[in-house]
Coordinates of N, CA, C and O in Angstrom, one line a residue:
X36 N 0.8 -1.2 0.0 CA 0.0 0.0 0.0 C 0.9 1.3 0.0 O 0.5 2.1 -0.8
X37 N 2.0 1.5 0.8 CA 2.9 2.4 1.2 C 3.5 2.7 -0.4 O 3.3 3.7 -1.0
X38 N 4.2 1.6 -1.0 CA 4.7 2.3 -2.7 C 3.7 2.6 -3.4 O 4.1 3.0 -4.5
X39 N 2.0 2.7 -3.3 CA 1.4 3.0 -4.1 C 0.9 4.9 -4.0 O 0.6 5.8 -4.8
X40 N 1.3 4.7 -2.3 CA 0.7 6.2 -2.2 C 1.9 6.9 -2.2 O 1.8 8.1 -2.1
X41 N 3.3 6.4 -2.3 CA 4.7 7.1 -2.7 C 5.2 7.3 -4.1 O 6.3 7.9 -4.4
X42 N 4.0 6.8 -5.1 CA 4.6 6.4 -6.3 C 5.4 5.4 -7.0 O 5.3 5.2 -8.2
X43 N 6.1 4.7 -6.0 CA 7.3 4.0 -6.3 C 6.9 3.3 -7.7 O 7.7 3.1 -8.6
X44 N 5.6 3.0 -8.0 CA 5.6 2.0 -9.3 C 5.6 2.6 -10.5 O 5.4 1.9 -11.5
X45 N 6.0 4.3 -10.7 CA 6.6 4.7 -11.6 C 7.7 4.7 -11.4 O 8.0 5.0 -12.6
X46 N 8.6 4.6 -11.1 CA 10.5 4.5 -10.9 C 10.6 2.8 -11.2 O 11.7 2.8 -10.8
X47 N 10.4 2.0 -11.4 CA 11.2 0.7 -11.6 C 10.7 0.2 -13.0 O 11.0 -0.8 -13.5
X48 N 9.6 1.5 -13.7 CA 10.4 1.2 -15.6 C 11.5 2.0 -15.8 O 11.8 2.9 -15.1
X49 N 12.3 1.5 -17.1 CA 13.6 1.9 -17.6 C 13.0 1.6 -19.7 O 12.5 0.6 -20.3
X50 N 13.2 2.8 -19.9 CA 13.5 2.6 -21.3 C 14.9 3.4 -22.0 O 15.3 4.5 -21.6
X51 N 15.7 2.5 -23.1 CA 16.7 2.9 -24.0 C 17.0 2.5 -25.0 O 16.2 1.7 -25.5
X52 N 18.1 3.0 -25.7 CA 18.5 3.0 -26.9 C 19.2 1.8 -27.0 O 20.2 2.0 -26.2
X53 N 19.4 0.2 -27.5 CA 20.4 -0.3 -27.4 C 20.6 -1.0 -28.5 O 19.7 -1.2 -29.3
X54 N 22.3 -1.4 -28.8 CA 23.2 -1.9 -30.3 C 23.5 -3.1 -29.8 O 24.1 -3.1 -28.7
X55 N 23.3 -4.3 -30.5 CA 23.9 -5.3 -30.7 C 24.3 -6.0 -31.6 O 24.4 -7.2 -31.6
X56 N 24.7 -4.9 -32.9 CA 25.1 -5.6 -34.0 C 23.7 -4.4 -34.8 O 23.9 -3.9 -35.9
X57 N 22.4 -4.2 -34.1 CA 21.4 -3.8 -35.0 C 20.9 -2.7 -34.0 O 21.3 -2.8 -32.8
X58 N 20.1 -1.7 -34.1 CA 19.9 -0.7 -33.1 C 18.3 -1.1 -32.7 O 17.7 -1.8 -33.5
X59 N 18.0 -0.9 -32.1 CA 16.8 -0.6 -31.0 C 16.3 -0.4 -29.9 O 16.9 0.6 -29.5
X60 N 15.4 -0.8 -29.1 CA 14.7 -0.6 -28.2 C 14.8 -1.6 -26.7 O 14.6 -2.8 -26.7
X61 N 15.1 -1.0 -25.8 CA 14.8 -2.0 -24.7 C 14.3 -1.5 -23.8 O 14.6 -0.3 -23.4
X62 N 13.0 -2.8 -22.7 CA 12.3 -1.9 -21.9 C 12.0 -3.1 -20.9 O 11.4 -4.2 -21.0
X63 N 12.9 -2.3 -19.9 CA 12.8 -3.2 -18.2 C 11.5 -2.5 -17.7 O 11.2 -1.3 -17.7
X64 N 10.9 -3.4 -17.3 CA 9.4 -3.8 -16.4 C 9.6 -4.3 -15.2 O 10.7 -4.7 -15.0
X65 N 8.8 -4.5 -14.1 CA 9.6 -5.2 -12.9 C 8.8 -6.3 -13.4 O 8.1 -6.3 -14.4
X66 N 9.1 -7.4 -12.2 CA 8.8 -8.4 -12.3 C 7.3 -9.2 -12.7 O 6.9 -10.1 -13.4
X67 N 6.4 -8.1 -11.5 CA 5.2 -8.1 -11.3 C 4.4 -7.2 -12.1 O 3.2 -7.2 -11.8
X68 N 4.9 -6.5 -13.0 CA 4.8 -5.6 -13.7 C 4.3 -4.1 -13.2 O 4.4 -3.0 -13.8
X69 N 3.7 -4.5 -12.0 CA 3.3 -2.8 -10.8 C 4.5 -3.0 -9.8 O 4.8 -1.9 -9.1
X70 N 5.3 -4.0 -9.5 CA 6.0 -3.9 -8.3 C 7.4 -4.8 -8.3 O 7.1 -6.0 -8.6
X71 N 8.4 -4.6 -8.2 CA 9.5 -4.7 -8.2 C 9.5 -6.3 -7.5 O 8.5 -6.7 -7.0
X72 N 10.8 -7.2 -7.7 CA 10.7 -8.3 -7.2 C 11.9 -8.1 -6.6 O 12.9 -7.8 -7.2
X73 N 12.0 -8.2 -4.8 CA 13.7 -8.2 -4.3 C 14.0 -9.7 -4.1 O 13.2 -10.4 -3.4
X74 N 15.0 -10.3 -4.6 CA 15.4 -11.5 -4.7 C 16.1 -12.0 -3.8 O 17.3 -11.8 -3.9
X75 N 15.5 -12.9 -2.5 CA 15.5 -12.7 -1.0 C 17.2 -13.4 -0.9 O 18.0 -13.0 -0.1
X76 N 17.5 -14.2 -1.7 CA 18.6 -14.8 -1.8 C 20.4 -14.3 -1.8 O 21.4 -14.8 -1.2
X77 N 20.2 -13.3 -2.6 CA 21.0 -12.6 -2.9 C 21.5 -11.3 -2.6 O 22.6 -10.7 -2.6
X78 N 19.7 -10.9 -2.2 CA 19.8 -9.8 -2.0 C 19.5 -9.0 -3.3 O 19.2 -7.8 -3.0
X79 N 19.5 -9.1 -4.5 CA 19.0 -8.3 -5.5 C 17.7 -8.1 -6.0 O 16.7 -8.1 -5.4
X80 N 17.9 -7.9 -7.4 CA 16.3 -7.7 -8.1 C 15.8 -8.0 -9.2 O 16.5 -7.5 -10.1
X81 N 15.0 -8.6 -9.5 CA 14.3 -9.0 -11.1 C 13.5 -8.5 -11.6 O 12.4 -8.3 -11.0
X82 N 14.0 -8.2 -13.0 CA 13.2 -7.9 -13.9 C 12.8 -8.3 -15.0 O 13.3 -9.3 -15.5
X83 N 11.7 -7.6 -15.6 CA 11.4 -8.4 -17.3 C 12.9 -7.4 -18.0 O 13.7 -6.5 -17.7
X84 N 12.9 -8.1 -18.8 CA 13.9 -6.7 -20.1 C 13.3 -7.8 -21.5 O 13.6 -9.0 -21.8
X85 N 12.3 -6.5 -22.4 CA 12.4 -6.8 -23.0 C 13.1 -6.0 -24.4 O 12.7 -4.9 -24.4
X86 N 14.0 -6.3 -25.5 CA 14.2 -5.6 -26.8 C 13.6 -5.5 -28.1 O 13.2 -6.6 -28.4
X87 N 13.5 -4.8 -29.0 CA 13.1 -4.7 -29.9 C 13.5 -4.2 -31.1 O 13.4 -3.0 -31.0
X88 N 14.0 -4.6 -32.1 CA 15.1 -4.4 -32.8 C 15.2 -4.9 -34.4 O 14.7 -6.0 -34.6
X89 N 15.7 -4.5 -35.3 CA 16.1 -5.5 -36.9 C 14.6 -4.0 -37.4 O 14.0 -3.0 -36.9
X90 N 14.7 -4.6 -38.5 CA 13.6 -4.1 -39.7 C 12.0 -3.7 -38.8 O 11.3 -4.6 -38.3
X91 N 11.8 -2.3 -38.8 CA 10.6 -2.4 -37.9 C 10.5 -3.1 -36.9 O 9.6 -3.9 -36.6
X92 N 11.4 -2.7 -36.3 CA 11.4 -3.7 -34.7 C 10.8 -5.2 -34.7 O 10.2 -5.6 -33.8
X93 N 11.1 -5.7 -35.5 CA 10.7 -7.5 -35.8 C 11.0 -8.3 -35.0 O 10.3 -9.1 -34.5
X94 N 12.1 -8.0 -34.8 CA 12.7 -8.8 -33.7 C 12.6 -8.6 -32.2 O 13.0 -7.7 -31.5
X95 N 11.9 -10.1 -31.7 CA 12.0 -9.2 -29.8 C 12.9 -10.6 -29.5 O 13.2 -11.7 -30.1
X96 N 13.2 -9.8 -28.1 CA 14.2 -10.6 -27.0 C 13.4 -10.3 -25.5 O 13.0 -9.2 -25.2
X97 N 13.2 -11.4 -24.6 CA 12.5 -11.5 -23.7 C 13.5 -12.0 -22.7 O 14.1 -13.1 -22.9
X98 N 13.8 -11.2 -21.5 CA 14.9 -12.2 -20.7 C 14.4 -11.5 -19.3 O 13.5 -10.7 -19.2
X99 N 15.1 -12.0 -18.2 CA 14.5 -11.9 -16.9 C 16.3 -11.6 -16.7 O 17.3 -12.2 -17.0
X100 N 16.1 -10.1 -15.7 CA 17.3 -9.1 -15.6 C 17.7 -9.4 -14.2 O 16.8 -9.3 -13.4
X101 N 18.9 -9.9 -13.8 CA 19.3 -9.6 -12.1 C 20.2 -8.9 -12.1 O 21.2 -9.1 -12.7
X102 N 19.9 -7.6 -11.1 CA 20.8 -7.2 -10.7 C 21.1 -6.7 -9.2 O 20.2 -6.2 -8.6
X103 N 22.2 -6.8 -8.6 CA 22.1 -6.4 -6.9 C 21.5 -5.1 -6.5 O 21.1 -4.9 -5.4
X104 N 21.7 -4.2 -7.7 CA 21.2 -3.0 -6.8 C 20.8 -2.3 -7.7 O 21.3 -2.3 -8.9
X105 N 19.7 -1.3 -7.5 CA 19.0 -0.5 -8.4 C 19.0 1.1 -7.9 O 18.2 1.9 -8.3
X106 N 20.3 1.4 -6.9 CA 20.7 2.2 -6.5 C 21.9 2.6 -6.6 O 22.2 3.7 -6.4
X107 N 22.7 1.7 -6.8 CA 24.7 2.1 -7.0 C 25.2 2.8 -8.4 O 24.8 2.6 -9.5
X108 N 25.7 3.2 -8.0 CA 26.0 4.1 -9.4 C 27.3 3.5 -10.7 O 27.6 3.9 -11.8
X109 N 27.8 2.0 -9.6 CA 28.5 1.1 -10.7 C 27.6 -0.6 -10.0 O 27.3 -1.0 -8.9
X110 N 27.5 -1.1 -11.3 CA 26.7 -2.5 -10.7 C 27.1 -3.2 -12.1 O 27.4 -2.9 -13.2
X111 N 26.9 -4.7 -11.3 CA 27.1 -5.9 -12.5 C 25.7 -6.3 -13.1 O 24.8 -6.1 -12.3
X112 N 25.4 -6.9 -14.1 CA 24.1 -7.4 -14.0 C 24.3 -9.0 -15.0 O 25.3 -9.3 -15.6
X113 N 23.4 -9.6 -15.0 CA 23.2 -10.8 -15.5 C 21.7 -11.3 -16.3 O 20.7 -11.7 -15.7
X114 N 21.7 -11.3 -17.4 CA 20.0 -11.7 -17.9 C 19.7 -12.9 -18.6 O 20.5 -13.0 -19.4
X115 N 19.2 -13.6 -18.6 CA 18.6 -15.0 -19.7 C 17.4 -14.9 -19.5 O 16.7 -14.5 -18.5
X116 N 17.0 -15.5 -21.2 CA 16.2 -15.5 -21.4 C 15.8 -16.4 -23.2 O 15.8 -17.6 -23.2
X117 N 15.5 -16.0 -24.1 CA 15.6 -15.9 -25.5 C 15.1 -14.5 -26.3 O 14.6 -13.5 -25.8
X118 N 15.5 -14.9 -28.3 CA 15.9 -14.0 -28.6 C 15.3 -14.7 -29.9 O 15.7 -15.9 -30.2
X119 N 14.4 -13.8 -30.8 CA 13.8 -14.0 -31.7 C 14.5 -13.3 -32.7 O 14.7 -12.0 -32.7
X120 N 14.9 -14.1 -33.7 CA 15.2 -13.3 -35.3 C 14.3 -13.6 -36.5 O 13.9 -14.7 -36.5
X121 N 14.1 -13.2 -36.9 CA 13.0 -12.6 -37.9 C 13.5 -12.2 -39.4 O 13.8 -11.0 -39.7
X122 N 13.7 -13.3 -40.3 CA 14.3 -12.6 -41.3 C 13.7 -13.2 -42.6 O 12.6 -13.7 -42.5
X123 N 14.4 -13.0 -43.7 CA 13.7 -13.5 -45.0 C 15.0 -14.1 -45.9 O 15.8 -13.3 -46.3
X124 N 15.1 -15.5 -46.3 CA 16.4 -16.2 -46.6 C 16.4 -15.8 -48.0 O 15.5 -15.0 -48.4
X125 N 17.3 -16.2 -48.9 CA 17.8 -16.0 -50.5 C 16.3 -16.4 -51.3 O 16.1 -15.8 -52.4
X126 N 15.1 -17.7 -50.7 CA 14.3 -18.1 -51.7 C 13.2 -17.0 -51.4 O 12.1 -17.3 -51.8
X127 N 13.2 -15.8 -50.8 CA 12.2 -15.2 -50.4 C 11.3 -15.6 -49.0 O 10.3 -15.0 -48.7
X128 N 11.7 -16.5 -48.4 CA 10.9 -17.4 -47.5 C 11.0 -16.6 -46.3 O 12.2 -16.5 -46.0
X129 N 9.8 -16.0 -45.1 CA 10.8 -15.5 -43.9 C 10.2 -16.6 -43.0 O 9.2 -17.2 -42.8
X130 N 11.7 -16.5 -42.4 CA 12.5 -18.0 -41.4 C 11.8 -16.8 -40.5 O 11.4 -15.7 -40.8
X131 N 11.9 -17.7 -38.7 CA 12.0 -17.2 -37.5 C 12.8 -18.4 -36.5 O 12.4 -19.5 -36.3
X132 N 14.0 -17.7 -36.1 CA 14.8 -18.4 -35.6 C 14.6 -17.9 -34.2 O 14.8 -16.7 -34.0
X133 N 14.3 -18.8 -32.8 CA 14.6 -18.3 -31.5 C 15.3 -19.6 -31.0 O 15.4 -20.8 -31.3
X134 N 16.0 -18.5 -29.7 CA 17.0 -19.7 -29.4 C 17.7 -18.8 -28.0 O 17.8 -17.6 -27.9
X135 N 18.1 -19.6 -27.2 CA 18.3 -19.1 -25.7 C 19.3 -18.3 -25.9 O 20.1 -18.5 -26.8
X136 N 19.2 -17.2 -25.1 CA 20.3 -15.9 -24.8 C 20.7 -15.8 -23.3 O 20.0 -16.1 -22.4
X137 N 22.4 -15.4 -23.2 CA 22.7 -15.0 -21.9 C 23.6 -14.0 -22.0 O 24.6 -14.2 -22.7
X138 N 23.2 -12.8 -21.3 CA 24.1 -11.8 -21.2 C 24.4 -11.2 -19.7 O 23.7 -11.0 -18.7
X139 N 25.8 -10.8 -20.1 CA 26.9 -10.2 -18.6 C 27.2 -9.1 -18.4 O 28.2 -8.9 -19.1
X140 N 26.8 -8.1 -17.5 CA 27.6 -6.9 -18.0 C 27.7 -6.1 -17.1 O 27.4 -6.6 -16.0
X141 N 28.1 -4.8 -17.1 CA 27.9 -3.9 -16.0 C 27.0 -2.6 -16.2 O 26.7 -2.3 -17.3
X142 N 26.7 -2.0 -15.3 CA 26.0 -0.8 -15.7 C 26.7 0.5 -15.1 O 27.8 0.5 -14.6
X143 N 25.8 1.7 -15.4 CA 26.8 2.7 -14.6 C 25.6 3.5 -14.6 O 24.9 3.5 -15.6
X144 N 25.1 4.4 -13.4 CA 24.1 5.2 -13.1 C 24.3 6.2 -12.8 O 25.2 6.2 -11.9
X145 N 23.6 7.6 -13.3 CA 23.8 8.5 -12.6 C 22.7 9.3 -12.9 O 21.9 9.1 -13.9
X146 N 22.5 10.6 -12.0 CA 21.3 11.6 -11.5 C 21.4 12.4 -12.4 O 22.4 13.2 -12.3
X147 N 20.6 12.5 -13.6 CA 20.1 13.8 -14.3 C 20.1 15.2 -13.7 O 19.7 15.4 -12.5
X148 N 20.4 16.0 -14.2 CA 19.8 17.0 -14.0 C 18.0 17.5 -14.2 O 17.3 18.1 -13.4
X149 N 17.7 17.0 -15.3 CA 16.1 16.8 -15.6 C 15.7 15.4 -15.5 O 16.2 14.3 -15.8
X150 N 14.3 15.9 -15.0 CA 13.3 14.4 -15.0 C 12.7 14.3 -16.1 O 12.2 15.3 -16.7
X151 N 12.7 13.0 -16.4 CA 12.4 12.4 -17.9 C 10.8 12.2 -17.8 O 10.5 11.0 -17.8
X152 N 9.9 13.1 -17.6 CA 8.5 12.8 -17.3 C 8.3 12.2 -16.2 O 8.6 12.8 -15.1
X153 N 7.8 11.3 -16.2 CA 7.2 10.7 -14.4 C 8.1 9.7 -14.3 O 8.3 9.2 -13.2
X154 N 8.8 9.3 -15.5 CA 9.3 7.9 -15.0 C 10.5 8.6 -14.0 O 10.1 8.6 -12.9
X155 N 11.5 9.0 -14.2 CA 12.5 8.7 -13.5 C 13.6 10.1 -13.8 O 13.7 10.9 -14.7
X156 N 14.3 10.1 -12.7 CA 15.8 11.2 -12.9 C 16.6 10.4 -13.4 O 17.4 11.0 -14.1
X157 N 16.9 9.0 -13.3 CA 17.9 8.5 -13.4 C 18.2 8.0 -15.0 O 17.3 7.5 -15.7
X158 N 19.5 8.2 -15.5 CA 19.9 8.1 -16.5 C 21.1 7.0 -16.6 O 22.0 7.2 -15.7
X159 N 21.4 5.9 -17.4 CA 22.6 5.3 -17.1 C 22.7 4.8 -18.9 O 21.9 5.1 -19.8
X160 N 24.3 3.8 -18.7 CA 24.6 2.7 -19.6 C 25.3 1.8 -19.1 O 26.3 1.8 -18.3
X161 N 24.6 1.0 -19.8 CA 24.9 -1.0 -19.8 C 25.7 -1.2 -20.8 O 25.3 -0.8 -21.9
X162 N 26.9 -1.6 -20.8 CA 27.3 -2.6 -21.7 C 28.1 -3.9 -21.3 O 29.0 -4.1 -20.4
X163 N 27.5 -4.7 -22.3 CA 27.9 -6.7 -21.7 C 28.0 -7.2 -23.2 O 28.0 -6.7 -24.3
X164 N 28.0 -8.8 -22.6 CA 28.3 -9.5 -23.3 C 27.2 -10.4 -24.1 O 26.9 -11.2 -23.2
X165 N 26.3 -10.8 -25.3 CA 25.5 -11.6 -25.0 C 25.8 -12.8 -26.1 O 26.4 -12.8 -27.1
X166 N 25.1 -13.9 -25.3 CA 26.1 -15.5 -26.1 C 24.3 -16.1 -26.5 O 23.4 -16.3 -25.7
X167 N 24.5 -16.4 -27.8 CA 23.2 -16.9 -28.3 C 23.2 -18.4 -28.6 O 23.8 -18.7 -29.6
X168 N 22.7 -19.3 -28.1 CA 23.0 -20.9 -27.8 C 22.8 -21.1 -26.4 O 23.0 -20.2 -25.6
X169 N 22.3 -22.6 -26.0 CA 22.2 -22.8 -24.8 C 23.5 -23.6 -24.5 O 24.1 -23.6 -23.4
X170 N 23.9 -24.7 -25.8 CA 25.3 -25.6 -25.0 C 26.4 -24.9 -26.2 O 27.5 -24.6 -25.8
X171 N 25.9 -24.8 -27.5 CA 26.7 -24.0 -28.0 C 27.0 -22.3 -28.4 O 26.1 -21.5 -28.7
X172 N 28.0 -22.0 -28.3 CA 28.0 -20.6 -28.8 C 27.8 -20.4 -29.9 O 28.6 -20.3 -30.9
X173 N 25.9 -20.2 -30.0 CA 26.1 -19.8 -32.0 C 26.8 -18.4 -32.3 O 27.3 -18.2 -33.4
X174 N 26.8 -17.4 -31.1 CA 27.0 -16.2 -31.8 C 27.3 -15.4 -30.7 O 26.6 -15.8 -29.8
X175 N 28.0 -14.5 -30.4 CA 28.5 -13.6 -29.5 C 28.4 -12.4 -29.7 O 28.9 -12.0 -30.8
X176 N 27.9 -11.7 -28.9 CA 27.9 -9.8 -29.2 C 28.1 -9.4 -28.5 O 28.0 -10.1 -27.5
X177 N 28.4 -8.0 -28.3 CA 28.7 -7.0 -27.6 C 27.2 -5.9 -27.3 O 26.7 -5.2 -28.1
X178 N 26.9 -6.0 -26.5 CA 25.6 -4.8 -26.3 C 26.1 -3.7 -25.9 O 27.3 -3.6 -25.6
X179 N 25.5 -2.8 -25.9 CA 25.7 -1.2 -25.5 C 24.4 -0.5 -25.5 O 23.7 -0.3 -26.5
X180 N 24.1 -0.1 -24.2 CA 22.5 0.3 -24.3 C 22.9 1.8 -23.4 O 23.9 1.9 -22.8
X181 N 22.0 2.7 -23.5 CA 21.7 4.0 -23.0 C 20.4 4.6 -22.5 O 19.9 5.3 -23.4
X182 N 19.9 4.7 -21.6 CA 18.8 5.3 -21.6 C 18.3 5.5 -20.3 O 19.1 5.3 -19.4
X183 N 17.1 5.7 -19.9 CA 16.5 6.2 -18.9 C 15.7 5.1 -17.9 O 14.7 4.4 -18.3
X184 N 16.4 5.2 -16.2 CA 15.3 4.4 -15.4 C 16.3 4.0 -14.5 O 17.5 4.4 -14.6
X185 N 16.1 3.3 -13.8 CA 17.2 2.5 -12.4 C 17.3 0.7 -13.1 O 18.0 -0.3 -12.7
X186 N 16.7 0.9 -14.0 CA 17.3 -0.8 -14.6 C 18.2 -0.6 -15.8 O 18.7 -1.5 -16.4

């Protein structure tokens, strides 16, 4: 009841800019989608993160985000999940390839000077690692994402 009359369930979306080879969209949700999940174990926090990305955003990636802290201004983070590609082969035919994703990385946060509408002051960037295969490495990238929110 207390985060509802504080607000809090506008601060724990995050939207940005992110590259992994293709440019788009990515957008952390909490877990519950109104309320943050603290992950009693560790001590940290889960989220949805979803991206959207390729030709008219065709492509989404759906993964579940941990990270220790949604307040430090350097943090590590860790996500899996999968990762849909969407494309159209040499015979004209469009394929859809998904297939498990895990990515590693760190983040870095820091306090705007302006609030970005209701969601948030906070501004950061992520960049990691992301490995597409669950026993094999089909493919390896580099992410780099930018944008607005505490995820």
């Amino acid at each position: 009841k207390d985060w509802i009359q504080e607000g809090r369930q506008l601060r724990p979306f995050s939207l940005s800019f992110m590259y992994d080879g293709n440019p788009g969209f990515s957008v952390a949700l909490p877990l519950l989608f109104v309320k943050t999940v603290h992950e009693p174990l560790t001590g940290g926090y889960l989220v949805h993160r979803f991206t959207f990305k390729d030709t008219n955003l065709r492509d989404l990636s759906w993964m579940v985000l941990y990270t220790p802290s949604a307040s430090r201004w350097f943090d590590q983070y860790a996500a899996m999940g999968f990762e849909t590609d969407r494309y159209t082969d040499e015979a004209g035919v469009d394929q859809t390839e998904r297939d498990f994703a895990l990515e590693l990385g760190i983040k870095f946060r820091f306090r705007a000077p302006v609030k970005l509408g209701l969601i948030t002051n906070f501004w950061g960037f992520r960049m990691g690692i992301k490995n597409i295969g669950a026993i094999d490495i089909d493919h390896m990238k580099y992410v780099f994402e930018f944008g607005a929110g505490v995820w």
